[in-house]
Coordinates of C-alpha atoms in Angstrom, one line a residue:
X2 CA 116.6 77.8 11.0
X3 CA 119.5 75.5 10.5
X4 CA 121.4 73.0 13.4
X5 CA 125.0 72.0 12.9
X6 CA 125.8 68.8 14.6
X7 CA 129.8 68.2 15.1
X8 CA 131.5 65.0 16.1
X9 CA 134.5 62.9 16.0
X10 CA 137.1 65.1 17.9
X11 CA 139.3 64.0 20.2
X12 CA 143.2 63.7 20.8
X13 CA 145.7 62.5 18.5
X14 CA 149.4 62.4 18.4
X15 CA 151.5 64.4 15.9
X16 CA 151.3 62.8 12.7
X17 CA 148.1 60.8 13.6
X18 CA 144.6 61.2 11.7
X19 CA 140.9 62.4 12.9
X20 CA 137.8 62.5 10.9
X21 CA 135.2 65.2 11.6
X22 CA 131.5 64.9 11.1
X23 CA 128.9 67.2 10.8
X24 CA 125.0 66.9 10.5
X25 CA 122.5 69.3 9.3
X26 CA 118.5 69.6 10.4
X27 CA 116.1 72.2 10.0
X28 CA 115.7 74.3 7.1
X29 CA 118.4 72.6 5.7
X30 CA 116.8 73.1 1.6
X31 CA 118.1 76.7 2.5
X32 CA 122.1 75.8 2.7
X33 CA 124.2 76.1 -0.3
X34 CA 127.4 75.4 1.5
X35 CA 129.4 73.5 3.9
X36 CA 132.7 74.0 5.5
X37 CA 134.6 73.9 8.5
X38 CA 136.2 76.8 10.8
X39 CA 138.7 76.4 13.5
X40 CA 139.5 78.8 16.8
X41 CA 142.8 77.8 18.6
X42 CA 143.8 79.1 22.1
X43 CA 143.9 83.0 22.4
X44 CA 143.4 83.1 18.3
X45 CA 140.7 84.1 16.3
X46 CA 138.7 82.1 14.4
X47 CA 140.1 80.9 11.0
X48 CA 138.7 79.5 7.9
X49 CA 139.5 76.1 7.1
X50 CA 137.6 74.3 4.9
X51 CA 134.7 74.3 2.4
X52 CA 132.7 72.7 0.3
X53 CA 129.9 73.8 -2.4
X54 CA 127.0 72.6 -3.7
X55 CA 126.0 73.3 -7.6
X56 CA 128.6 73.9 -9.5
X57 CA 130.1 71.9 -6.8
X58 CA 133.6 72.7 -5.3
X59 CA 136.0 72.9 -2.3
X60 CA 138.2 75.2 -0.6
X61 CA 141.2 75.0 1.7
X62 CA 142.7 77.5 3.6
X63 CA 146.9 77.3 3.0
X64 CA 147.6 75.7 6.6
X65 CA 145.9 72.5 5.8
X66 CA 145.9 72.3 2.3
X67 CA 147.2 68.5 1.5
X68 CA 146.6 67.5 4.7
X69 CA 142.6 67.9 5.2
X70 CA 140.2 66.5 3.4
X71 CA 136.6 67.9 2.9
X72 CA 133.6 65.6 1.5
X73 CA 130.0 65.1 2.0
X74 CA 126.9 64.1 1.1
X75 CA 124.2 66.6 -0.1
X76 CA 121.6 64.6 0.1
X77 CA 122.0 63.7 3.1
X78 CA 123.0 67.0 4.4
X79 CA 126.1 66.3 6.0
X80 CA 129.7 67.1 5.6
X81 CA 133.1 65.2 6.6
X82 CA 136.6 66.4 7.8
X83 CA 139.4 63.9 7.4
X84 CA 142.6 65.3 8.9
X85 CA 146.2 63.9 8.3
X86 CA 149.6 64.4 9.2
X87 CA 147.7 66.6 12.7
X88 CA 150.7 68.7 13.6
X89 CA 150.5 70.6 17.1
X90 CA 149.3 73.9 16.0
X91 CA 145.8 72.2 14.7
X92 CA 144.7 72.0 18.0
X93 CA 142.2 73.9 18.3
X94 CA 138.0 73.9 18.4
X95 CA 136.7 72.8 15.0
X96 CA 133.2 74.4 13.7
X97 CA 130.8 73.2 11.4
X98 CA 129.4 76.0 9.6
X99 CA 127.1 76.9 6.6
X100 CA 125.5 79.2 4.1
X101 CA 122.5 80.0 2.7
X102 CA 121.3 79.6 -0.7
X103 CA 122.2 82.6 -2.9
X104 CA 124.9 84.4 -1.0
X105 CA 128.5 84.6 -2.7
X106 CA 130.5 81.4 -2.6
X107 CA 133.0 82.9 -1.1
X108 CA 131.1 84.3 1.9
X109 CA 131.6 81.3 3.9
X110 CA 134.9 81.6 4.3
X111 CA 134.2 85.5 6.3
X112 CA 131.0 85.5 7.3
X113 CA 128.8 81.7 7.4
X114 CA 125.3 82.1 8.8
X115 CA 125.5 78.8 10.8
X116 CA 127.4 77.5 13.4
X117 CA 127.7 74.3 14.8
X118 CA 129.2 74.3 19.1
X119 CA 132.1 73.2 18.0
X120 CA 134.3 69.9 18.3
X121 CA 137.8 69.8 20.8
X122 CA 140.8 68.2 18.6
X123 CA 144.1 67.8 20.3
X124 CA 147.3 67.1 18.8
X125 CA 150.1 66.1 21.1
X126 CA 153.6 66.8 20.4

């Protein structure tokens, strides 16, 4: 098994900056991918970010697309979030997630086999 390890949320006014963190243990020679989902108030939970390992490569959903920033280190099994220019409809709960080893590169952004709990990030108007 594989345990996602979020931190770094908080609240942040519009047009401020956060930088999520997220740390793997386990089984983590089984993971493949990294990435990050979001679940806002009475919304489902969205895709938001990911990042690859060999060929390596990342992934942003529209919403946050020059505005987040996804990096990492595969060594060292962890992956980062920075987030600029937070507008209000960010807010939401952040998840760490990732995939295993020879699933689809593209899975991650439907179906991830690892969750983190899940960080709080609150942008005020």
């Amino acid at each position: 098994q594989v345990q996602l390890v979020e931190s770094g949320g908080g609240m942040v006014q519009t047009g401020g900056s956060l930088r999520l963190s997220c740390a793997a243990s386990g089984r983590t020679s089984s993971i493949y991918s990294m990435g990050w989902f979001r679940q806002a108030p009475g919304k489902e939970r969205e895709f938001v970010a990911s990042r690859s390992g060999f060929p390596t490569g990342t992934y942003y959903a529209d919403s946050v697309k020059g505005r987040f920033t996804i990096s990492g280190d595969n060594a060292k099994n962890t992956v980062f979030l920075q987030m600029d220019t937070l507008k209000p409809e960010d807010t939401a709960v952040y998840f760490c997630v990732a995939l295993r080893r020879f699933r689809p590169t593209d899975a991650i952004k439907s179906n991830p086999d690892w969750w983190g709990q899940g960080t709080q990030v609150t942008v005020s108007s």
